[in-house]
C-alpha atoms as a printed R data frame, in Angstrom:
    type eleno elety resid chain resno       x       y       z
1   ATOM     1    CA   MET     A     1   6.093  -6.754 -11.673
2   ATOM     2    CA   SER     A     2   5.370  -4.814 -14.824
3   ATOM     3    CA   SER     A     3   4.274  -1.207 -15.013
4   ATOM     4    CA   LEU     A     4   0.837  -2.491 -16.076
5   ATOM     5    CA   ALA     A     5   0.095  -4.004 -12.700
6   ATOM     6    CA   SER     A     6   1.251  -1.068 -10.631
7   ATOM     7    CA   HIS     A     7   1.662   2.665 -10.681
8   ATOM     8    CA   VAL     A     8   4.874   3.869  -9.081
9   ATOM     9    CA   LEU     A     9   5.477   7.580  -9.352
10  ATOM    10    CA   SER     A    10   8.912   9.103  -9.295
11  ATOM    11    CA   HIS     A    11  10.235  11.589  -6.789
12  ATOM    12    CA   SER     A    12  11.299  14.007  -9.527
13  ATOM    13    CA   PRO     A    13  10.890  17.736  -8.901
14  ATOM    14    CA   GLY     A    14   8.231  17.822 -11.615
15  ATOM    15    CA   ALA     A    15   6.045  15.418  -9.681
16  ATOM    16    CA   SER     A    16   5.916  17.719  -6.685
17  ATOM    17    CA   ALA     A    17   5.559  20.980  -8.578
18  ATOM    18    CA   ALA     A    18   2.397  23.043  -8.429
19  ATOM    19    CA   LEU     A    19  -0.386  21.332 -10.330
20  ATOM    20    CA   SER     A    20  -0.985  22.554 -13.845
21  ATOM    21    CA   ARG     A    21  -4.371  23.740 -15.034
22  ATOM    22    CA   ARG     A    22  -3.614  22.434 -18.498
23  ATOM    23    CA   VAL     A    23  -5.005  19.215 -19.981
24  ATOM    24    CA   LEU     A    24  -3.269  17.698 -23.003
25  ATOM    25    CA   LEU     A    25  -5.822  16.372 -25.507
26  ATOM    26    CA   VAL     A    26  -4.738  13.945 -28.253
27  ATOM    27    CA   ASP     A    27  -7.437  13.895 -30.912
28  ATOM    28    CA   ALA     A    28  -6.799  13.218 -34.607
29  ATOM    29    CA   VAL     A    29 -10.362  13.593 -35.926
30  ATOM    30    CA   LYS     A    30 -11.069  16.685 -33.753
31  ATOM    31    CA   GLU     A    31 -14.390  15.402 -32.432
32  ATOM    32    CA   LEU     A    32 -13.262  15.270 -28.826
33  ATOM    33    CA   ARG     A    33 -11.872  18.782 -28.769
34  ATOM    34    CA   LEU     A    34 -15.201  20.161 -29.954
35  ATOM    35    CA   SER     A    35 -17.113  18.465 -27.139
36  ATOM    36    CA   LEU     A    36 -14.540  18.396 -24.338
37  ATOM    37    CA   THR     A    37 -12.868  21.789 -24.661
38  ATOM    38    CA   PRO     A    38 -15.970  23.714 -23.447
39  ATOM    39    CA   LEU     A    39 -16.479  21.199 -20.613
40  ATOM    40    CA   LEU     A    40 -12.881  21.447 -19.464
41  ATOM    41    CA   ARG     A    41 -12.936  25.231 -19.605
42  ATOM    42    CA   THR     A    42 -16.037  25.383 -17.412
43  ATOM    43    CA   VAL     A    43 -14.145  23.501 -14.671
44  ATOM    44    CA   GLY     A    44 -11.124  25.793 -14.870
45  ATOM    45    CA   CYS     A    45  -8.851  23.880 -17.251
46  ATOM    46    CA   GLU     A    46  -6.845  25.083 -20.222
47  ATOM    47    CA   VAL     A    47  -6.805  22.672 -23.177
48  ATOM    48    CA   VAL     A    48  -3.768  22.037 -25.365
49  ATOM    49    CA   SER     A    49  -4.749  19.934 -28.416
50  ATOM    50    CA   VAL     A    50  -2.515  17.823 -30.675
51  ATOM    51    CA   ASP     A    51  -3.340  15.239 -33.325
52  ATOM    52    CA   SER     A    52  -0.882  12.416 -32.558
53  ATOM    53    CA   LEU     A    53   0.867  10.638 -29.698
54  ATOM    54    CA   LEU     A    54   4.260  11.730 -30.995
55  ATOM    55    CA   ALA     A    55   3.147  15.362 -30.945
56  ATOM    56    CA   ALA     A    56   1.835  14.825 -27.418
57  ATOM    57    CA   ARG     A    57   5.240  13.525 -26.344
58  ATOM    58    CA   VAL     A    58   6.816  16.721 -27.669
59  ATOM    59    CA   GLU     A    59   4.346  18.768 -25.590
60  ATOM    60    CA   LEU     A    60   5.274  16.774 -22.487
61  ATOM    61    CA   GLY     A    61   8.767  18.164 -22.933
62  ATOM    62    CA   ARG     A    62   7.375  21.714 -22.802
63  ATOM    63    CA   PHE     A    63   5.038  21.540 -19.801
64  ATOM    64    CA   ARG     A    64   3.546  19.156 -17.247
65  ATOM    65    CA   PRO     A    65  -0.216  18.748 -17.785
66  ATOM    66    CA   LEU     A    66  -2.718  17.706 -15.162
67  ATOM    67    CA   MET     A    67  -3.560  14.679 -17.325
68  ATOM    68    CA   VAL     A    68  -3.471  13.464 -20.925
69  ATOM    69    CA   LEU     A    69  -6.782  12.678 -22.641
70  ATOM    70    CA   VAL     A    70  -6.343  10.282 -25.582
71  ATOM    71    CA   ASP     A    71  -8.945   9.496 -28.248
72  ATOM    72    CA   TRP     A    72  -8.735   5.737 -28.952
73  ATOM    73    CA   ARG     A    73  -8.650   6.467 -32.696
74  ATOM    74    CA   VAL     A    74  -5.099   7.853 -32.449
75  ATOM    75    CA   LEU     A    75  -3.801   4.532 -31.114
76  ATOM    76    CA   PRO     A    76  -1.756   2.499 -33.620
77  ATOM    77    CA   GLN     A    77  -3.546  -0.404 -35.289
78  ATOM    78    CA   ASP     A    78  -0.389  -2.508 -35.602
79  ATOM    79    CA   GLU     A    79   0.293  -3.261 -31.907
80  ATOM    80    CA   GLY     A    80   2.745  -0.368 -31.722
81  ATOM    81    CA   PRO     A    81   3.806   1.261 -28.429
82  ATOM    82    CA   GLY     A    82   0.589   3.292 -28.165
83  ATOM    83    CA   CYS     A    83   0.359   5.081 -24.820
84  ATOM    84    CA   GLY     A    84   3.832   3.772 -24.042
85  ATOM    85    CA   VAL     A    85   5.157   6.658 -26.167
86  ATOM    86    CA   LEU     A    86   3.905   8.992 -23.425
87  ATOM    87    CA   ARG     A    87   4.662   6.739 -20.480
88  ATOM    88    CA   SER     A    88   8.329   6.488 -21.478
89  ATOM    89    CA   HIS     A    89   8.865  10.260 -21.410
90  ATOM    90    CA   PRO     A    90  11.910  10.848 -19.169
91  ATOM    91    CA   LEU     A    91  10.485  13.853 -17.298
92  ATOM    92    CA   HIS     A    92   6.692  13.684 -17.359
93  ATOM    93    CA   GLY     A    93   6.057  10.014 -18.108
94  ATOM    94    CA   ASP     A    94   4.095   9.662 -14.861
95  ATOM    95    CA   VAL     A    95   1.289  12.054 -15.870
96  ATOM    96    CA   PRO     A    96  -2.030  10.128 -15.720
97  ATOM    97    CA   ILE     A    97  -3.378   8.972 -19.097
98  ATOM    98    CA   LEU     A    98  -7.128   8.756 -19.666
99  ATOM    99    CA   VAL     A    99  -8.316   7.064 -22.887
100 ATOM   100    CA   VAL     A   100 -11.734   7.892 -24.333
101 ATOM   101    CA   VAL     A   101 -13.193   4.759 -25.940
102 ATOM   102    CA   GLY     A   102 -16.392   3.808 -27.720
103 ATOM   103    CA   GLU     A   103 -18.539   0.704 -27.772
104 ATOM   104    CA   ASN     A   104 -16.946  -0.200 -31.107
105 ATOM   105    CA   THR     A   105 -13.346   0.136 -29.883
106 ATOM   106    CA   PRO     A   106 -11.509  -3.093 -30.823
107 ATOM   107    CA   ALA     A   107 -10.397  -5.268 -27.930
108 ATOM   108    CA   GLU     A   108  -6.827  -5.241 -29.289
109 ATOM   109    CA   LEU     A   109  -6.616  -1.460 -28.874
110 ATOM   110    CA   LEU     A   110  -7.949  -1.649 -25.333
111 ATOM   111    CA   GLU     A   111  -5.287  -4.237 -24.545
112 ATOM   112    CA   SER     A   112  -2.640  -1.925 -25.979
113 ATOM   113    CA   CYS     A   113  -3.847   0.777 -23.563
114 ATOM   114    CA   VAL     A   114  -3.186  -1.542 -20.634
115 ATOM   115    CA   ARG     A   115   0.215  -2.542 -22.020
116 ATOM   116    CA   GLY     A   116   1.067   1.126 -22.552
117 ATOM   117    CA   GLY     A   117   0.304   1.988 -18.921
118 ATOM   118    CA   ALA     A   118  -2.894   4.048 -19.292
119 ATOM   119    CA   GLU     A   119  -4.458   4.434 -15.849
120 ATOM   120    CA   ASP     A   120  -8.071   4.839 -16.897
121 ATOM   121    CA   CYS     A   121 -10.634   5.002 -19.660
122 ATOM   122    CA   VAL     A   122 -14.102   6.462 -20.085
123 ATOM   123    CA   LEU     A   123 -16.850   5.519 -22.490
124 ATOM   124    CA   GLY     A   124 -17.813   8.256 -24.899
125 ATOM   125    CA   PRO     A   125 -19.702  10.495 -25.056
126 ATOM   126    CA   VAL     A   126 -17.868  11.738 -21.965
127 ATOM   127    CA   ARG     A   127 -20.102  12.662 -19.047
128 ATOM   128    CA   ILE     A   128 -19.214  15.825 -17.144
129 ATOM   129    CA   ASN     A   129 -19.502  14.111 -13.744
130 ATOM   130    CA   GLU     A   130 -16.877  11.527 -14.757
131 ATOM   131    CA   LEU     A   131 -14.520  14.213 -15.975
132 ATOM   132    CA   GLN     A   132 -15.035  16.305 -12.840
133 ATOM   133    CA   ALA     A   133 -14.389  13.321 -10.547
134 ATOM   134    CA   ARG     A   134 -11.014  12.653 -12.146
135 ATOM   135    CA   LEU     A   135  -9.999  16.297 -12.104
136 ATOM   136    CA   ASP     A   136 -10.911  16.529  -8.406
137 ATOM   137    CA   VAL     A   137  -8.704  13.533  -7.607
138 ATOM   138    CA   LEU     A   138  -5.778  14.905  -9.615
139 ATOM   139    CA   ARG     A   139  -6.190  18.285  -7.918
140 ATOM   140    CA   ASP     A   140  -6.227  16.486  -4.558
141 ATOM   141    CA   LYS     A   141  -9.831  17.455  -3.880
142 ATOM   142    CA   THR     A   142 -10.779  13.998  -2.637
143 ATOM   143    CA   PRO     A   143 -14.560  13.663  -2.442
144 ATOM   144    CA   TRP     A   144 -14.351  11.222   0.493
145 ATOM   145    CA   ALA     A   145 -14.380  12.749   3.931
146 ATOM   146    CA   ALA     A   146 -11.326  12.131   6.109
147 ATOM   147    CA   PRO     A   147 -10.695   9.625   7.520
148 ATOM   148    CA   ARG     A   148 -11.617   8.103   4.157
149 ATOM   149    CA   LEU     A   149 -11.731   4.466   5.233
150 ATOM   150    CA   MET     A   150 -12.064   2.608   8.502
151 ATOM   151    CA   GLU     A   151  -8.818   1.101   9.757
152 ATOM   152    CA   ARG     A   152  -9.840  -2.480   9.020
153 ATOM   153    CA   ARG     A   153 -10.331  -1.543   5.368
154 ATOM   154    CA   THR     A   154  -7.226   0.562   4.820
155 ATOM   155    CA   PRO     A   155  -4.638  -0.919   2.416
156 ATOM   156    CA   ARG     A   156  -2.050  -3.221   3.960
157 ATOM   157    CA   THR     A   157   1.645  -2.606   3.259
158 ATOM   158    CA   VAL     A   158   3.931  -5.617   2.829
159 ATOM   159    CA   LEU     A   159   7.732  -5.335   2.877
160 ATOM   160    CA   LEU     A   160   8.856  -8.217   0.643
161 ATOM   161    CA   VAL     A   161  12.500  -9.161   1.149
162 ATOM   162    CA   GLY     A   162  14.403 -11.401  -1.251
163 ATOM   163    CA   GLU     A   163  12.153 -11.056  -4.299
164 ATOM   164    CA   ALA     A   164  12.524  -8.678  -7.245
165 ATOM   165    CA   PRO     A   165   9.430  -6.834  -8.573
166 ATOM   166    CA   ASP     A   166   9.563  -8.717 -11.886
167 ATOM   167    CA   ALA     A   167  10.341 -12.174 -10.449
168 ATOM   168    CA   PRO     A   168   8.609 -14.946 -12.435
169 ATOM   169    CA   ASP     A   169   6.021 -16.801 -10.348
170 ATOM   170    CA   GLY     A   170   6.688 -14.421  -7.463
171 ATOM   171    CA   LEU     A   171   4.371 -13.771  -4.548
172 ATOM   172    CA   GLY     A   172   4.531 -10.012  -5.087
173 ATOM   173    CA   PRO     A   173   2.210  -9.777  -8.117
174 ATOM   174    CA   HIS     A   174  -0.307 -12.091  -6.397
175 ATOM   175    CA   LEU     A   175  -0.327  -9.872  -3.327
176 ATOM   176    CA   GLU     A   176  -0.652  -6.750  -5.473
177 ATOM   177    CA   ALA     A   177  -3.673  -8.324  -7.157
178 ATOM   178    CA   CYS     A   178  -5.166  -8.617  -3.657
179 ATOM   179    CA   GLY     A   179  -4.858  -4.831  -3.386
180 ATOM   180    CA   HIS     A   180  -1.899  -4.817  -0.995
181 ATOM   181    CA   HIS     A   181   0.908  -2.258  -1.221
182 ATOM   182    CA   LEU     A   182   4.276  -3.900  -1.851
183 ATOM   183    CA   LEU     A   183   7.718  -2.599  -0.943
184 ATOM   184    CA   TYR     A   184  10.307  -4.722  -2.778
185 ATOM   185    CA   ALA     A   185  13.710  -5.190  -1.164
186 ATOM   186    CA   PRO     A   186  16.103  -7.565  -2.984
187 ATOM   187    CA   THR     A   187  18.483  -7.459   0.014
188 ATOM   188    CA   ARG     A   188  18.156  -7.080   3.770
189 ATOM   189    CA   GLU     A   189  20.129  -3.843   3.628
190 ATOM   190    CA   ARG     A   190  17.616  -2.421   1.188
191 ATOM   191    CA   ALA     A   191  14.782  -3.612   3.438
192 ATOM   192    CA   VAL     A   192  16.133  -1.587   6.357
193 ATOM   193    CA   ALA     A   193  16.460   1.489   4.119
194 ATOM   194    CA   LEU     A   194  12.908   1.108   2.758
195 ATOM   195    CA   ALA     A   195  11.472   0.681   6.251
196 ATOM   196    CA   ALA     A   196  13.080   3.987   7.259
197 ATOM   197    CA   GLU     A   197  12.043   5.744   4.041
198 ATOM   198    CA   HIS     A   198   8.410   4.622   3.961
199 ATOM   199    CA   SER     A   199   6.260   7.076   5.913
200 ATOM   200    CA   GLU     A   200   3.257   4.758   6.407
201 ATOM   201    CA   PRO     A   201   3.069   1.773   8.786
202 ATOM   202    CA   ILE     A   202   4.327  -1.600   7.520
203 ATOM   203    CA   HIS     A   203   1.829  -4.336   8.337
204 ATOM   204    CA   LEU     A   204   3.820  -7.435   7.374
205 ATOM   205    CA   LEU     A   205   7.448  -8.386   6.838
206 ATOM   206    CA   LEU     A   206   7.553 -11.161   4.217
207 ATOM   207    CA   VAL     A   207  10.900 -12.859   3.580
208 ATOM   208    CA   ARG     A   208  11.633 -15.241   0.702
209 ATOM   209    CA   THR     A   209  14.450 -17.717   1.206
210 ATOM   210    CA   ALA     A   210  15.729 -20.870  -0.481
211 ATOM   211    CA   VAL     A   211  16.649 -22.744   2.684
212 ATOM   212    CA   THR     A   212  15.380 -23.601   6.130
213 ATOM   213    CA   SER     A   213  18.058 -23.357   8.793
214 ATOM   214    CA   ALA     A   214  18.770 -21.947  12.219
215 ATOM   215    CA   GLU     A   215  21.244 -19.533  10.633
216 ATOM   216    CA   GLU     A   216  18.529 -18.192   8.307
217 ATOM   217    CA   MET     A   217  16.140 -17.730  11.221
218 ATOM   218    CA   LEU     A   218  18.770 -15.737  13.081
219 ATOM   219    CA   ARG     A   219  19.340 -13.544  10.014
220 ATOM   220    CA   VAL     A   220  15.593 -12.842   9.815
221 ATOM   221    CA   GLU     A   221  15.486 -12.137  13.536
222 ATOM   222    CA   HIS     A   222  18.400  -9.711  13.152
223 ATOM   223    CA   LEU     A   223  16.351  -7.876  10.478
224 ATOM   224    CA   ARG     A   224  13.430  -7.669  12.892
225 ATOM   225    CA   THR     A   225  15.581  -5.838  15.445
226 ATOM   226    CA   ASP     A   226  15.507  -2.739  13.237
227 ATOM   227    CA   SER     A   227  13.580   0.013  15.009
228 ATOM   228    CA   HIS     A   228  11.062   0.280  12.146
229 ATOM   229    CA   LEU     A   229  10.384  -3.477  12.014
230 ATOM   230    CA   GLY     A   230  10.586  -4.579  15.640
231 ATOM   231    CA   ARG     A   231   6.838  -5.132  16.110
232 ATOM   232    CA   VAL     A   232   5.926  -6.083  12.554
233 ATOM   233    CA   PRO     A   233   4.513  -9.623  12.115
234 ATOM   234    CA   THR     A   234   6.925 -11.738  10.080
235 ATOM   235    CA   VAL     A   235   6.309 -14.529   7.573
236 ATOM   236    CA   VAL     A   236   9.122 -16.491   5.951
237 ATOM   237    CA   VAL     A   237   8.327 -18.426   2.753
238 ATOM   238    CA   THR     A   238  10.973 -21.016   1.997
239 ATOM   239    CA   ASP     A   239  11.546 -23.218  -1.028
240 ATOM   240    CA   ALA     A   240  12.515 -26.068   1.296
241 ATOM   241    CA   ASP     A   241  10.417 -28.171   3.678
242 ATOM   242    CA   VAL     A   242   9.622 -26.741   7.104
243 ATOM   243    CA   THR     A   243  10.144 -29.176   9.990
244 ATOM   244    CA   ASP     A   244  10.466 -28.617  13.741
245 ATOM   245    CA   VAL     A   245  11.313 -24.944  13.478
246 ATOM   246    CA   GLN     A   246  11.927 -22.835  16.572
247 ATOM   247    CA   SER     A   247  10.792 -19.676  14.824
248 ATOM   248    CA   PHE     A   248  11.352 -16.866  17.400
249 ATOM   249    CA   GLY     A   249   7.836 -15.561  16.667
250 ATOM   250    CA   GLN     A   250   8.313 -15.903  12.892
251 ATOM   251    CA   VAL     A   251   5.742 -17.808  10.817
252 ATOM   252    CA   TRP     A   252   7.426 -20.176   8.377
253 ATOM   253    CA   MET     A   253   5.664 -21.606   5.311
254 ATOM   254    CA   SER     A   254   6.920 -23.899   2.581
255 ATOM   255    CA   ALA     A   255   6.316 -23.010  -1.064
256 ATOM   256    CA   ARG     A   256   7.167 -26.630  -1.849
257 ATOM   257    CA   THR     A   257   4.209 -28.072   0.045
258 ATOM   258    CA   LEU     A   258   1.705 -25.188  -0.163
259 ATOM   259    CA   ALA     A   259   0.063 -24.112  -3.447
260 ATOM   260    CA   PRO     A   260   0.065 -20.351  -4.220
261 ATOM   261    CA   ARG     A   261  -3.590 -19.941  -3.244
262 ATOM   262    CA   HIS     A   262  -2.964 -21.557   0.150
263 ATOM   263    CA   LEU     A   263   0.055 -19.333   0.764
264 ATOM   264    CA   LEU     A   264  -2.031 -16.307  -0.175
265 ATOM   265    CA   ALA     A   265  -4.925 -17.417   2.038
266 ATOM   266    CA   ARG     A   266  -2.631 -17.705   5.062
267 ATOM   267    CA   ILE     A   267  -0.899 -14.396   4.381
268 ATOM   268    CA   ASN     A   268  -4.221 -12.626   3.849
269 ATOM   269    CA   GLY     A   269  -5.478 -14.153   7.074
270 ATOM   270    CA   LEU     A   270  -2.553 -12.616   8.967
271 ATOM   271    CA   LEU     A   271  -3.392  -9.288   7.288
272 ATOM   272    CA   GLN     A   272  -7.046  -9.640   8.346
273 ATOM   273    CA   ARG     A   273  -8.196  -9.896   4.765
274 ATOM   274    CA   ASN     A   274 -10.541 -12.435   3.184
275 ATOM   275    CA   MET     A   275  -9.477 -12.465  -0.464
276 ATOM   276    CA   VAL     A   276 -10.380 -16.059  -1.325
277 ATOM   277    CA   ALA     A   277 -13.171 -15.023  -3.700
278 ATOM   278    CA   LEU     A   278 -10.745 -13.013  -5.842
279 ATOM   279    CA   LEU     A   279  -8.860 -16.185  -6.846
280 ATOM   280    CA   VAL     A   280  -5.884 -14.121  -7.927
281 ATOM   281    CA   ASP     A   281  -3.818 -17.167  -8.823
282 ATOM   282    CA   GLU     A   282  -6.459 -18.064 -11.460
283 ATOM   283    CA   ARG     A   283  -6.838 -14.621 -12.974
284 ATOM   284    CA   VAL     A   284  -6.293 -14.109 -16.701
285 ATOM   285    CA   PRO     A   285  -5.746 -10.889 -18.671
286 ATOM   286    CA   PHE     A   286  -9.117  -9.570 -19.778
287 ATOM   287    CA   VAL     A   287  -9.643  -6.009 -21.065
288 ATOM   288    CA   CYS     A   288 -13.035  -4.462 -21.748
289 ATOM   289    CA   PRO     A   289 -15.005  -1.319 -20.832
290 ATOM   290    CA   VAL     A   290 -16.830  -1.549 -17.504
291 ATOM   291    CA   GLU     A   291 -19.487   0.695 -16.006
292 ATOM   292    CA   PHE     A   292 -20.358   0.711 -12.314
293 ATOM   293    CA   ARG     A   293 -22.455   2.585  -9.804
294 ATOM   294    CA   GLU     A   294 -23.238   2.079  -6.158
295 ATOM   295    CA   VAL     A   295 -26.505   0.266  -5.479
296 ATOM   296    CA   GLY     A   296 -29.240   2.894  -5.231
297 ATOM   297    CA   GLY     A   297 -27.137   5.506  -7.035
298 ATOM   298    CA   TYR     A   298 -28.050   7.375 -10.197
299 ATOM   299    CA   SER     A   299 -24.894   8.182 -12.121
300 ATOM   300    CA   TRP     A   300 -22.714   5.551 -13.795
301 ATOM   301    CA   SER     A   301 -18.919   5.677 -13.926
302 ATOM   302    CA   SER     A   302 -16.862   3.983 -16.620
303 ATOM   303    CA   CYS     A   303 -13.408   2.426 -16.535
304 ATOM   304    CA   TYR     A   304 -11.831  -0.691 -17.955
305 ATOM   305    CA   SER     A   305 -10.924  -4.125 -16.690
306 ATOM   306    CA   SER     A   306  -7.418  -5.556 -16.679
307 ATOM   307    CA   ALA     A   307  -8.034  -9.126 -15.515
308 ATOM   308    CA   LEU     A   308 -10.793 -11.618 -14.765
309 ATOM   309    CA   SER     A   309 -10.978 -14.541 -12.354
310 ATOM   310    CA   PRO     A   310 -13.775 -17.039 -11.638
311 ATOM   311    CA   GLY     A   311 -14.925 -14.925  -8.699
312 ATOM   312    CA   ALA     A   312 -13.965 -11.358  -9.496
313 ATOM   313    CA   LEU     A   313 -13.131  -8.592 -11.929
314 ATOM   314    CA   PHE     A   314 -10.024  -6.409 -11.628
315 ATOM   315    CA   VAL     A   315 -10.448  -2.877 -12.979
316 ATOM   316    CA   ARG     A   316  -8.204   0.146 -13.533
317 ATOM   317    CA   THR     A   317  -9.485   3.609 -12.739
318 ATOM   318    CA   LEU     A   318  -8.391   6.819 -11.022
319 ATOM   319    CA   VAL     A   319 -11.717   7.009  -9.160
320 ATOM   320    CA   PRO     A   320 -12.657   3.593  -7.739
321 ATOM   321    CA   ALA     A   321 -15.587   3.042  -5.412
322 ATOM   322    CA   ARG     A   322 -14.818   2.687  -1.726
323 ATOM   323    CA   CYS     A   323 -13.888  -0.684  -0.284
324 ATOM   324    CA   GLY     A   324 -16.982  -2.548   0.860
325 ATOM   325    CA   SER     A   325 -19.328  -0.758  -1.560
326 ATOM   326    CA   ALA     A   326 -22.089  -2.780  -3.211
327 ATOM   327    CA   LEU     A   327 -22.081  -2.105  -6.958
328 ATOM   328    CA   GLU     A   328 -24.156  -2.632 -10.050
329 ATOM   329    CA   LEU     A   329 -21.961  -3.647 -12.990
330 ATOM   330    CA   ARG     A   330 -22.168  -3.413 -16.768
331 ATOM   331    CA   ILE     A   331 -19.382  -5.374 -18.459
332 ATOM   332    CA   HIS     A   332 -19.115  -4.485 -22.154
333 ATOM   333    CA   LEU     A   333 -17.738  -7.381 -24.231
334 ATOM   334    CA   PRO     A   334 -15.937  -5.949 -27.288
335 ATOM   335    CA   THR     A   335 -15.955  -9.203 -29.284
336 ATOM   336    CA   THR     A   336 -19.677 -10.001 -29.044
337 ATOM   337    CA   ARG     A   337 -21.026  -6.483 -28.305
338 ATOM   338    CA   GLU     A   338 -22.920  -7.965 -25.348
339 ATOM   339    CA   VAL     A   339 -23.319  -6.273 -21.988
340 ATOM   340    CA   LEU     A   340 -23.194  -8.492 -18.900
341 ATOM   341    CA   GLU     A   341 -25.040  -6.994 -15.940
342 ATOM   342    CA   GLY     A   342 -24.762  -8.119 -12.353
343 ATOM   343    CA   PRO     A   343 -23.976  -7.136  -8.752
344 ATOM   344    CA   GLY     A   344 -20.564  -6.924  -7.141
345 ATOM   345    CA   LEU     A   345 -18.788  -6.011  -3.917
346 ATOM   346    CA   VAL     A   346 -15.572  -3.968  -3.759
347 ATOM   347    CA   ALA     A   347 -13.018  -6.235  -2.066
348 ATOM   348    CA   TRP     A   348 -10.163  -3.700  -2.264
349 ATOM   349    CA   SER     A   349  -9.775  -0.179  -3.571
350 ATOM   350    CA   ASN     A   350  -6.699   1.904  -4.383
351 ATOM   351    CA   PRO     A   351  -7.481   5.522  -5.351
352 ATOM   352    CA   TYR     A   352  -4.934   7.621  -7.208
353 ATOM   353    CA   ALA     A   353  -2.199   9.112  -5.038
354 ATOM   354    CA   PRO     A   354   1.006  10.773  -6.239
355 ATOM   355    CA   ARG     A   355   4.591  10.421  -4.997
356 ATOM   356    CA   ARG     A   356   4.659   6.942  -3.533
357 ATOM   357    CA   ILE     A   357   7.311   4.259  -3.409
358 ATOM   358    CA   ALA     A   358   5.044   1.249  -2.903
359 ATOM   359    CA   SER     A   359   3.929  -0.871  -5.851
360 ATOM   360    CA   TYR     A   360   0.240  -1.643  -6.225
361 ATOM   361    CA   PRO     A   361  -2.507  -1.525  -8.843
362 ATOM   362    CA   LEU     A   362  -4.742   1.487  -9.217
363 ATOM   363    CA   GLY     A   363  -8.434   0.742  -9.251
364 ATOM   364    CA   MET     A   364 -10.322  -2.000  -7.433
365 ATOM   365    CA   GLY     A   365 -11.007  -5.697  -7.160
366 ATOM   366    CA   ILE     A   366 -14.731  -6.452  -7.460
367 ATOM   367    CA   GLN     A   367 -16.116  -9.715  -6.124
368 ATOM   368    CA   PHE     A   368 -19.094 -11.059  -8.075
369 ATOM   369    CA   LEU     A   369 -22.231 -11.528  -5.975
370 ATOM   370    CA   GLY     A   370 -25.508 -13.167  -6.908
371 ATOM   371    CA   MET     A   371 -24.604 -13.825 -10.542
372 ATOM   372    CA   SER     A   372 -27.128 -16.033 -12.323
373 ATOM   373    CA   PRO     A   373 -25.932 -19.513 -13.399
374 ATOM   374    CA   ARG     A   374 -26.088 -18.427 -17.053
375 ATOM   375    CA   ARG     A   375 -23.910 -15.360 -16.411
376 ATOM   376    CA   LEU     A   376 -21.423 -17.386 -14.387
377 ATOM   377    CA   MET     A   377 -21.193 -19.886 -17.228
378 ATOM   378    CA   GLN     A   378 -20.498 -17.033 -19.659
379 ATOM   379    CA   LEU     A   379 -17.740 -15.739 -17.395
380 ATOM   380    CA   ARG     A   380 -16.152 -19.184 -17.140
381 ATOM   381    CA   GLU     A   381 -16.205 -19.462 -20.935
382 ATOM   382    CA   LEU     A   382 -14.577 -16.031 -21.194
383 ATOM   383    CA   ILE     A   383 -11.858 -17.115 -18.766
384 ATOM   384    CA   ARG     A   384 -11.197 -20.309 -20.701
385 ATOM   385    CA   PHE     A   385 -11.091 -18.381 -23.970
386 ATOM   386    CA   SER     A   386  -8.791 -15.688 -22.533
387 ATOM   387    CA   SER     A   387  -6.401 -18.255 -21.073
388 ATOM   388    CA   GLY     A   388  -6.244 -20.113 -24.363
389 ATOM   389    CA   SER     A   389  -7.220 -23.409 -22.773
């Protein structure tokens, strides 16, 4: 799993320090500072302005800002590290990065924002309500009343044993794309430690193994005797065939006979999630500005997409809509300058939260609803073009 698909914050002392009132603004042509500085000051922020990403990295060594605002025009045109210059800072590399883009921002620069780990973007000119919403989240002034979500819609946490975060063709990234929270444990010993360390409930124990044997079942059962995992449903995905298994309450599935989407469907079923429409195993990278608002609402929010599938759009933002919300969408296509409009439903939602050990994408997965045949055909063409097929 790359840093682009998840947002894992460190446990460094800086991450738990008192929140700064300062916002670091990176703006070479000085247009943003003229418009945003008064807005930020009215909501109680102090603005520190620099004209390059390298200068911003130096400032990160001097203080920890609430967030970094980056004008897209300071991004390198030659596929350089871009926002990665800030993300790789050893002390304050986890500070949220918000990129201000325009309708004429090249698609290549938007893609570099995703590669560099930027959490969010807004379409200029920046609207005060969008800025305020992000500041409220970063100041832990969550606008949703507690409890924020009903239990059946809260994120599900999966402890994945035997698979590394960056494993090629792993189940972890597919499950993250479904909105689940993943705890990666390469070994059983690490799994026991993570179960004790993680403060939230674990909803599923998922074990990857190369073989099917009675000895392996006993090893999994021994793991389940840990006090933190004793009542957690368990799925074992094996690379071998599964035949006549006495599973001790474990669910065994074969990756040899089941395609990824069928594995995901069964796992999501156990987690009481219907994620079939997201088609995460068919998603392709797709980056463009996106605007959304709840049906019947007045104000639009902007963000950007990270991936597209035949049934859904995956977006990155610090302030996603709540799970289950019906949305109106505007998808801005950088290459053709078209705007696709249509309805959607939030299938999963992960708001910003600091100091966590689970891996999962910020933002939301939006299922397309009621798209016209012409729009669906356009989306399929975009998917084929993005996948290079």
